Amino acid sequence: MPNYACSQKVAYFESNRTDLIPKTGYNGLAALPPFLSTDTHMIFSTRYKIGACLIPKVMSTIMTAVLCYLQDSEAFIKNNRTIPTETYATRFCHDSIENRHMDEWTRRYNRHGEYTTFTFVREPIDRFLSAFVDKCVVEHREKEERFHLDCYGCSEDVACFIYKMKDRIWKYVEGKHSLSVMDIHVIPQTWHCKMKYYMHDFTIFRYVSTSSDDYKVYLTELTDILMKQNVPQDQIYYVMSGLTGGHSPHSTSNSSVRFCNESIEQWRIDEWTEQHNQQGEYTLFTFVREPINRFLSAFVNKCVVEKILDCYDCGEDVECFIYKLRDRMWKYLEGKHTLSVMDRHVIPQTWHCKMRYYLNEFTIFRYVSTSSTEYKIYLTELTDILMKRNVPQDQISYVMRGLTGGHSPHSTSNSSARSDYKSQLMSRPDLLKILVDLYYYDFVTFGFPFPDQLWL
């Protein structure tokens, strides 16, 4: 049943009081402790004072869409967003309605308890299977390789995954490492949102199938919450329509942001060449970037702005990140591990697209600021390529307008954080030396000058 399911006094459980654990066929002696304070992901609408604790693999994506719509329904619709088709990676509100610290969120927004808060929980085995299949089977088969989670090196082997998960989570309990993105998807639900202290502040819904009668009960109870918080009837109707209009996607396959998805992509250049370019009829190009600037862009975007990837457990500490990056890259060369999603953002540029064999096939553009004179030269050269390939003039004009219309949503070029980290890095020749060692052949191959600070 979805309605207010948790009537047991689980808040009083203690990890060393197995006599309080309900009697089952298992004695609970090997159970992980409940109510550890690990991950918090609160989303909220300040407009209607509604908050939700997101637990991965339990309606988290679609609830993010609902709260985003409630926060600014006009902008949500104006930007052609819909509740069933929102994805985590391209979510409209992003972190403007999110908070990762339960105590901080309570202090800033709910000190006097004026918010109505809720969360969803799921039968634990079903939730585990949902996480494993989604992250280790579906995404590994259907999504871009750079977005794959490592699945503990087990790929689609569920037995391997379970044993390694058990080992990893117990080591976390013992303080031997922090939690990875993969871990967050499979840790116990009681470890989220400081449940030990805040559980009884939440209305708790059990996850049920959208086709079940219980789902209708849940919709009725959610409607009651929205009415209690004075959400207008037309917005309640929109939310209910969204919640009955389809499944939440766990990839970018239905995202309007990535319209073509994998239909124009290929992850193996030998295979692509064999299938499409055996006679060399394609004109190929790529972009390269001054290695230090590229590193800073990746670090700031992934570890300071987005904060989704693990960043080698360094958080926003660039010194820690650089030392661990060096260690990981050398261990990869020694065959001790595969590349993670984070690694792929910071490996040398010469490691991409089998440059050793295909480098001379590409026209190589250096990345430059859109406000620079060199950018105009690049646009001219790109126009020449498009004209050579008989692209119609109206399409060329459309492309040029797009390339002069603003920054990519991942751009960090004008951010104050990037400037701060660059200043920090340029004052540390020891860290620069590590990066130059890592990216030495990027400097040499693409003709970028080494940083002057290296010789001070």
Coordinates of C-alpha atoms in Angstrom, one line a residue:
M1 CA 0.0 0.0 0.0
P2 CA 1.3 3.5 -0.8
N3 CA -0.6 5.2 2.1
Y4 CA 1.6 6.2 5.1
A5 CA 3.1 2.7 5.1
C6 CA 5.7 2.9 8.0
S7 CA 3.7 2.4 11.2
Q8 CA 6.4 0.4 12.9
K9 CA 8.5 2.3 15.4
V10 CA 11.6 1.8 13.4
A11 CA 13.0 5.0 14.7
Y12 CA 13.8 3.2 17.9
F13 CA 15.8 0.5 16.2
E14 CA 19.4 0.3 17.3
S15 CA 22.1 -1.6 15.4
N16 CA 23.0 -3.7 18.5
R17 CA 19.4 -4.5 19.6
T18 CA 18.5 -7.4 17.4
D19 CA 15.6 -8.2 19.8
L20 CA 13.8 -5.2 18.4
I21 CA 14.1 -6.5 14.8
P22 CA 10.9 -8.2 13.6
K23 CA 11.1 -12.0 13.8
T24 CA 11.7 -13.5 10.3
G25 CA 13.6 -16.5 9.0
Y26 CA 16.7 -14.4 9.4
N27 CA 18.2 -13.4 12.7
G28 CA 19.5 -10.1 11.5
L29 CA 22.9 -10.6 13.1
A30 CA 24.7 -9.9 9.8
A31 CA 22.5 -6.9 9.0
L32 CA 23.9 -3.5 8.2
P33 CA 23.2 -0.9 10.8
P34 CA 20.1 1.2 10.1
F35 CA 19.9 5.0 9.9
L36 CA 23.5 6.0 9.0
S37 CA 23.7 9.6 7.8
T38 CA 25.1 9.2 4.4
D39 CA 23.3 10.7 1.4
T40 CA 20.7 13.5 1.3
H41 CA 18.9 14.7 -1.8
M42 CA 16.1 17.0 -0.9
I43 CA 14.0 18.7 -3.6
F44 CA 11.5 21.3 -2.7
S45 CA 9.1 24.0 -4.0
T46 CA 9.5 27.2 -2.0
R47 CA 6.4 28.4 -3.8
Y48 CA 4.1 25.9 -2.1
K49 CA 6.4 24.7 0.7
I50 CA 6.5 21.1 -0.4
G51 CA 9.6 19.0 0.0
A52 CA 10.6 15.4 -0.9
C53 CA 13.5 13.2 0.1
L54 CA 14.8 11.5 -3.1
I55 CA 15.9 7.9 -2.8
P56 CA 17.6 6.6 -6.0
K57 CA 15.5 4.1 -7.9
V58 CA 12.3 5.1 -6.1
M59 CA 10.5 7.6 -8.4
S60 CA 13.3 10.1 -7.8
T61 CA 13.4 11.4 -11.4
I62 CA 9.7 11.9 -11.8
M63 CA 9.4 13.6 -8.4
T64 CA 12.1 16.0 -9.4
A65 CA 10.0 16.9 -12.4
V66 CA 6.9 17.4 -10.3
L67 CA 8.6 19.7 -7.8
C68 CA 10.3 21.6 -10.6
Y69 CA 7.0 22.2 -12.3
L70 CA 5.4 23.3 -9.1
Q71 CA 8.2 25.7 -8.4
D72 CA 7.8 27.5 -11.8
S73 CA 5.1 26.0 -13.9
E74 CA 5.1 28.7 -16.5
A75 CA 8.9 28.4 -17.3
F76 CA 8.6 24.6 -17.2
I77 CA 5.9 24.5 -19.9
K78 CA 7.4 27.4 -21.9
N79 CA 10.6 25.4 -22.3
N80 CA 8.7 22.4 -23.7
R81 CA 9.3 20.2 -20.6
T82 CA 6.9 17.5 -19.5
I83 CA 6.8 15.5 -16.3
P84 CA 7.1 12.0 -17.8
T85 CA 10.1 12.9 -20.1
E86 CA 12.4 14.7 -17.7
T87 CA 15.7 13.1 -17.1
Y88 CA 18.2 13.6 -14.3
A89 CA 21.0 14.7 -16.6
T90 CA 18.9 17.3 -18.4
R91 CA 16.5 18.3 -15.6
F92 CA 15.1 21.8 -16.0
C93 CA 15.4 23.2 -12.5
H94 CA 18.8 21.4 -11.8
D95 CA 20.1 22.3 -8.3
S96 CA 17.9 25.4 -7.9
I97 CA 15.4 23.3 -6.0
E98 CA 17.8 20.8 -4.5
N99 CA 19.8 20.6 -1.3
R100 CA 22.3 17.9 -0.3
H101 CA 22.4 18.5 3.5
M102 CA 19.3 17.7 5.6
D103 CA 20.2 19.8 8.6
E104 CA 21.1 22.8 6.4
W105 CA 17.8 22.4 4.4
T106 CA 15.8 22.3 7.6
R107 CA 17.6 25.3 9.1
R108 CA 17.2 27.4 5.9
Y109 CA 13.7 26.4 4.8
N110 CA 11.8 24.4 7.4
R111 CA 12.9 25.7 10.8
H112 CA 9.3 26.1 11.9
G113 CA 7.9 23.0 10.2
E114 CA 5.9 24.9 7.6
Y115 CA 6.8 22.4 4.8
T116 CA 4.9 19.2 4.0
T117 CA 7.5 16.6 3.2
F118 CA 7.3 13.1 1.8
T119 CA 9.4 10.4 0.4
F120 CA 9.0 7.1 -1.4
V121 CA 10.4 3.7 -0.3
R122 CA 10.5 0.4 -2.2
E123 CA 10.6 -3.3 -1.4
P124 CA 14.4 -3.7 -1.0
I125 CA 15.0 -6.6 -3.4
D126 CA 12.9 -4.9 -6.1
R127 CA 14.9 -1.7 -5.6
F128 CA 18.2 -3.5 -5.7
L129 CA 17.2 -5.3 -9.0
S130 CA 16.0 -2.0 -10.4
A131 CA 19.3 -0.3 -9.7
F132 CA 21.4 -3.2 -11.0
V133 CA 19.5 -3.7 -14.2
D134 CA 19.2 0.0 -14.9
K135 CA 22.9 0.9 -14.2
C136 CA 24.7 -2.3 -15.1
V137 CA 22.6 -3.8 -17.9
V138 CA 20.4 -1.2 -19.7
E139 CA 22.8 1.8 -19.5
H140 CA 25.8 -0.3 -20.4
R141 CA 24.0 -1.6 -23.5
E142 CA 22.2 1.6 -24.5
K143 CA 24.0 4.6 -23.2
E144 CA 27.3 6.3 -24.2
E145 CA 30.2 4.5 -22.6
R146 CA 31.4 7.6 -20.9
F147 CA 28.2 7.7 -18.8
H148 CA 28.5 4.1 -17.6
L149 CA 29.0 3.5 -13.8
D150 CA 31.7 0.9 -13.0
C151 CA 29.3 -1.6 -11.4
Y152 CA 32.2 -2.7 -9.2
G153 CA 33.9 -4.2 -12.3
C154 CA 31.3 -6.9 -12.5
S155 CA 29.5 -5.7 -15.7
E156 CA 26.2 -7.8 -15.9
D157 CA 27.3 -10.5 -13.4
V158 CA 24.8 -10.1 -10.5
A159 CA 26.5 -12.6 -8.2
C160 CA 29.8 -10.8 -8.5
F161 CA 28.1 -7.4 -7.9
I162 CA 26.3 -8.6 -4.8
Y163 CA 29.5 -9.9 -3.2
K164 CA 31.5 -6.8 -4.0
M165 CA 28.6 -4.6 -2.9
K166 CA 28.6 -6.3 0.5
D167 CA 32.3 -5.9 0.8
R168 CA 32.2 -2.2 -0.2
I169 CA 29.4 -1.2 2.1
W170 CA 30.9 -2.9 5.1
K171 CA 34.2 -1.2 4.4
Y172 CA 32.3 2.1 4.2
V173 CA 30.7 1.4 7.6
E174 CA 34.2 0.7 9.0
G175 CA 35.4 4.1 7.6
K176 CA 37.7 2.7 4.9
H177 CA 36.3 4.7 2.0
S178 CA 33.6 7.1 1.0
L179 CA 30.5 6.2 -1.1
S180 CA 30.6 6.2 -4.9
V181 CA 27.8 7.1 -7.3
M182 CA 27.1 3.4 -7.7
D183 CA 27.0 2.9 -3.9
I184 CA 24.4 5.6 -3.5
H185 CA 22.0 3.7 -5.7
V186 CA 22.1 0.5 -3.6
I187 CA 22.8 1.6 0.0
P188 CA 19.9 0.9 2.4
Q189 CA 17.0 3.4 2.1
T190 CA 17.2 4.2 5.9
W191 CA 20.6 5.8 5.2
H192 CA 19.1 8.6 3.2
C193 CA 18.0 12.1 4.4
K194 CA 19.1 11.4 8.0
M195 CA 16.2 9.2 8.6
K196 CA 17.3 8.5 12.2
Y197 CA 16.3 12.1 13.0
Y198 CA 13.8 13.1 10.3
M199 CA 11.9 10.0 9.4
H200 CA 8.7 11.0 11.3
D201 CA 8.6 14.3 9.5
F202 CA 8.0 12.6 6.2
T203 CA 4.8 11.2 4.8
I204 CA 6.1 7.9 3.5
F205 CA 4.6 6.3 0.3
R206 CA 5.5 2.8 -0.8
Y207 CA 6.4 2.4 -4.4
V208 CA 3.8 0.6 -6.4
S209 CA 3.2 -0.2 -10.1
T210 CA 1.5 2.5 -12.1
S211 CA -1.0 -0.1 -13.3
S212 CA -2.1 -1.2 -9.9
D213 CA -5.1 -0.2 -7.9
D214 CA -2.8 1.0 -5.1
Y215 CA -1.3 3.6 -7.5
K216 CA -4.7 5.2 -7.7
V217 CA -4.8 5.4 -3.9
Y218 CA -1.3 7.1 -4.0
L219 CA -2.5 9.6 -6.5
T220 CA -5.5 10.5 -4.3
E221 CA -3.2 11.0 -1.3
L222 CA -0.7 13.1 -3.2
T223 CA -3.6 15.2 -4.5
D224 CA -4.6 15.8 -0.8
I225 CA -1.1 17.0 0.0
L226 CA -1.1 19.4 -3.0
M227 CA -4.5 20.8 -2.1
K228 CA -3.4 21.2 1.6
Q229 CA -0.5 23.3 0.3
N230 CA -2.8 25.5 -1.8
V231 CA -1.6 24.3 -5.2
P232 CA -4.1 25.6 -7.8
Q233 CA -6.5 23.0 -9.3
D234 CA -5.1 23.4 -12.9
Q235 CA -1.6 22.6 -11.6
I236 CA -2.8 19.6 -9.7
Y237 CA -4.5 18.3 -12.8
Y238 CA -1.2 18.8 -14.8
V239 CA 0.7 16.8 -12.2
M240 CA -1.8 14.0 -12.1
S241 CA -1.7 13.9 -15.9
G242 CA 2.0 13.7 -15.9
L243 CA 2.0 10.9 -13.3
T244 CA -0.4 8.8 -15.4
G245 CA 1.2 9.6 -18.7
G246 CA 4.1 7.2 -18.9
H247 CA 7.3 6.0 -17.3
S248 CA 10.1 8.2 -16.2
P249 CA 13.1 7.7 -18.5
H250 CA 16.5 6.6 -17.0
S251 CA 18.4 7.6 -20.1
T252 CA 18.5 10.5 -22.5
S253 CA 16.6 8.5 -25.1
N254 CA 13.4 10.7 -24.9
S255 CA 15.1 13.9 -24.1
S256 CA 14.5 16.9 -26.3
V257 CA 18.0 18.1 -25.5
R258 CA 19.7 15.2 -27.2
F259 CA 17.4 14.7 -30.1
C260 CA 19.5 12.3 -32.2
N261 CA 20.9 10.3 -29.3
E262 CA 23.0 7.3 -30.5
S263 CA 21.5 7.3 -34.0
I264 CA 24.5 9.4 -35.3
E265 CA 27.1 8.1 -32.8
Q266 CA 29.6 5.3 -32.9
W267 CA 32.0 4.4 -30.0
R268 CA 34.6 2.3 -32.0
I269 CA 36.4 4.2 -34.6
D270 CA 37.7 1.1 -36.4
E271 CA 34.1 -0.1 -36.7
W272 CA 32.9 3.3 -37.8
T273 CA 35.6 3.5 -40.5
E274 CA 34.7 0.0 -41.7
Q275 CA 31.0 0.7 -41.9
H276 CA 31.0 4.3 -43.2
N277 CA 34.4 5.5 -44.4
Q278 CA 36.4 2.8 -46.1
Q279 CA 36.9 4.9 -49.1
G280 CA 37.8 8.1 -47.2
E281 CA 34.7 10.0 -48.4
Y282 CA 34.1 11.7 -45.1
T283 CA 35.6 15.0 -44.0
L284 CA 36.6 14.5 -40.4
F285 CA 37.5 17.1 -37.8
T286 CA 38.0 17.4 -34.0
F287 CA 38.6 20.0 -31.4
V288 CA 41.5 20.1 -29.0
R289 CA 42.1 22.4 -26.1
E290 CA 45.1 23.8 -24.2
P291 CA 45.6 20.9 -21.7
I292 CA 45.6 22.9 -18.4
N293 CA 42.4 24.8 -19.4
R294 CA 40.7 21.6 -20.4
F295 CA 41.6 20.0 -17.1
L296 CA 40.3 23.1 -15.2
S297 CA 37.1 23.0 -17.2
A298 CA 36.5 19.3 -16.4
F299 CA 37.3 19.7 -12.7
V300 CA 35.2 22.7 -12.1
N301 CA 32.2 21.4 -14.2
K302 CA 32.2 17.9 -12.6
C303 CA 33.5 18.5 -9.1
V304 CA 32.4 22.1 -8.2
V305 CA 29.2 22.7 -10.3
E306 CA 27.5 19.4 -11.0
K307 CA 28.9 17.3 -8.1
I308 CA 27.5 14.1 -9.5
L309 CA 30.7 12.1 -10.2
D310 CA 32.9 10.9 -7.4
C311 CA 35.8 13.2 -8.2
Y312 CA 38.1 10.6 -6.7
D313 CA 36.6 11.3 -3.3
C314 CA 38.3 14.7 -3.3
G315 CA 35.3 16.9 -3.4
E316 CA 36.4 20.4 -4.5
D317 CA 40.0 19.9 -3.5
V318 CA 42.0 20.3 -6.7
E319 CA 45.3 19.3 -5.1
C320 CA 43.9 16.0 -3.9
F321 CA 42.3 15.4 -7.3
I322 CA 45.5 16.0 -9.2
Y323 CA 47.5 13.5 -7.1
K324 CA 44.8 10.9 -7.4
L325 CA 44.4 11.5 -11.1
R326 CA 48.1 10.8 -11.6
D327 CA 47.8 7.6 -9.5
R328 CA 44.8 6.4 -11.4
M329 CA 46.2 7.1 -14.9
W330 CA 49.4 5.2 -14.2
K331 CA 47.5 2.3 -12.7
Y332 CA 45.3 2.2 -15.8
L333 CA 48.4 2.0 -17.9
E334 CA 49.6 -0.9 -15.8
G335 CA 46.3 -2.7 -16.4
K336 CA 45.1 -2.5 -12.8
H337 CA 41.6 -1.0 -13.5
T338 CA 39.4 0.3 -16.3
L339 CA 38.5 3.9 -17.0
S340 CA 35.7 5.5 -15.0
V341 CA 33.3 8.2 -16.2
M342 CA 35.4 10.7 -14.3
D343 CA 38.6 9.4 -15.9
R344 CA 37.2 9.9 -19.4
H345 CA 36.8 13.6 -18.8
V346 CA 40.5 14.1 -17.9
I347 CA 42.5 11.6 -19.8
P348 CA 44.9 13.0 -22.4
Q349 CA 43.3 14.1 -25.6
T350 CA 45.7 12.0 -27.6
W351 CA 44.1 8.9 -26.1
H352 CA 40.8 9.6 -27.9
C353 CA 39.6 8.2 -31.3
K354 CA 42.8 6.1 -31.7
M355 CA 44.8 9.2 -32.5
R356 CA 47.9 7.0 -33.0
Y357 CA 46.4 5.7 -36.2
Y358 CA 43.8 8.3 -37.3
L359 CA 45.3 11.6 -36.2
N360 CA 46.2 12.7 -39.8
E361 CA 42.7 12.0 -41.0
F362 CA 41.3 14.8 -38.9
T363 CA 41.2 18.6 -39.5
I364 CA 42.1 19.8 -36.0
F365 CA 40.6 22.9 -34.6
R366 CA 42.0 24.5 -31.4
Y367 CA 39.4 25.5 -28.9
V368 CA 39.2 29.3 -28.5
S369 CA 36.9 31.7 -26.7
T370 CA 33.7 32.7 -28.7
S371 CA 34.6 36.3 -28.1
S372 CA 38.1 36.1 -29.7
T373 CA 39.2 37.0 -33.2
E374 CA 40.4 33.4 -33.7
Y375 CA 36.8 32.2 -33.2
K376 CA 35.8 34.1 -36.3
I377 CA 38.6 32.3 -38.2
Y378 CA 37.3 29.0 -37.0
L379 CA 33.8 29.8 -38.1
T380 CA 35.1 30.6 -41.6
E381 CA 37.1 27.4 -41.8
L382 CA 34.1 25.4 -40.6
T383 CA 31.9 27.1 -43.2
D384 CA 34.4 26.0 -45.8
I385 CA 34.1 22.4 -44.7
L386 CA 30.3 22.5 -44.8
M387 CA 30.3 24.1 -48.3
K388 CA 32.8 21.5 -49.5
R389 CA 30.3 18.8 -48.3
N390 CA 27.5 20.5 -50.2
V391 CA 25.5 21.5 -47.1
P392 CA 22.8 24.0 -48.2
Q393 CA 23.3 27.6 -47.4
D394 CA 20.3 27.9 -45.2
Q395 CA 21.5 25.1 -43.1
I396 CA 25.0 26.6 -42.9
S397 CA 23.5 29.9 -41.7
Y398 CA 21.5 28.0 -39.1
V399 CA 24.6 26.3 -37.8
M400 CA 26.5 29.6 -37.7
R401 CA 23.7 31.3 -35.7
G402 CA 23.8 28.4 -33.2
L403 CA 27.6 28.7 -32.8
T404 CA 27.4 32.4 -32.1
G405 CA 24.3 32.2 -29.9
G406 CA 25.8 31.5 -26.4
H407 CA 27.6 29.1 -24.3
S408 CA 27.2 25.3 -23.9
P409 CA 25.3 24.5 -20.7
H410 CA 28.6 22.8 -19.5
S411 CA 30.7 25.8 -20.2
T412 CA 32.8 27.1 -17.3
S413 CA 34.9 29.6 -19.2
N414 CA 33.4 32.7 -17.5
S415 CA 32.9 31.2 -14.1
S416 CA 34.5 32.8 -11.0
A417 CA 35.2 29.3 -9.6
R418 CA 37.3 28.5 -12.7
S419 CA 39.3 31.7 -12.3
D420 CA 39.9 30.9 -8.6
Y421 CA 41.1 27.4 -9.3
K422 CA 43.3 28.6 -12.2
S423 CA 45.0 31.2 -9.9
Q424 CA 45.5 28.4 -7.3
L425 CA 47.0 26.1 -9.9
M426 CA 49.3 28.7 -11.4
S427 CA 50.7 29.4 -8.0
R428 CA 51.7 25.8 -7.5
P429 CA 54.5 24.7 -9.9
D430 CA 54.5 21.3 -8.2
L431 CA 50.9 20.6 -9.3
L432 CA 51.5 22.1 -12.8
K433 CA 54.4 19.8 -13.2
I434 CA 52.2 16.7 -12.5
L435 CA 49.6 18.0 -15.1
V436 CA 52.3 18.7 -17.7
D437 CA 53.7 15.2 -17.2
L438 CA 50.3 13.7 -17.7
Y439 CA 49.4 15.9 -20.7
Y440 CA 53.0 16.2 -22.2
Y441 CA 52.0 14.6 -25.5
D442 CA 48.9 16.8 -25.8
F443 CA 51.2 19.9 -25.6
V444 CA 53.6 18.4 -28.1
T445 CA 51.2 16.8 -30.5
F446 CA 48.9 19.8 -30.8
G447 CA 51.5 22.5 -30.5
F448 CA 50.4 24.2 -27.3
P449 CA 53.1 26.1 -25.4
F450 CA 54.0 24.8 -21.9
P451 CA 52.9 27.1 -19.0
D452 CA 55.4 29.8 -18.2
Q453 CA 54.8 29.2 -14.5
L454 CA 56.5 25.8 -14.8
W455 CA 59.9 27.4 -15.2
L456 CA 59.6 29.9 -12.3

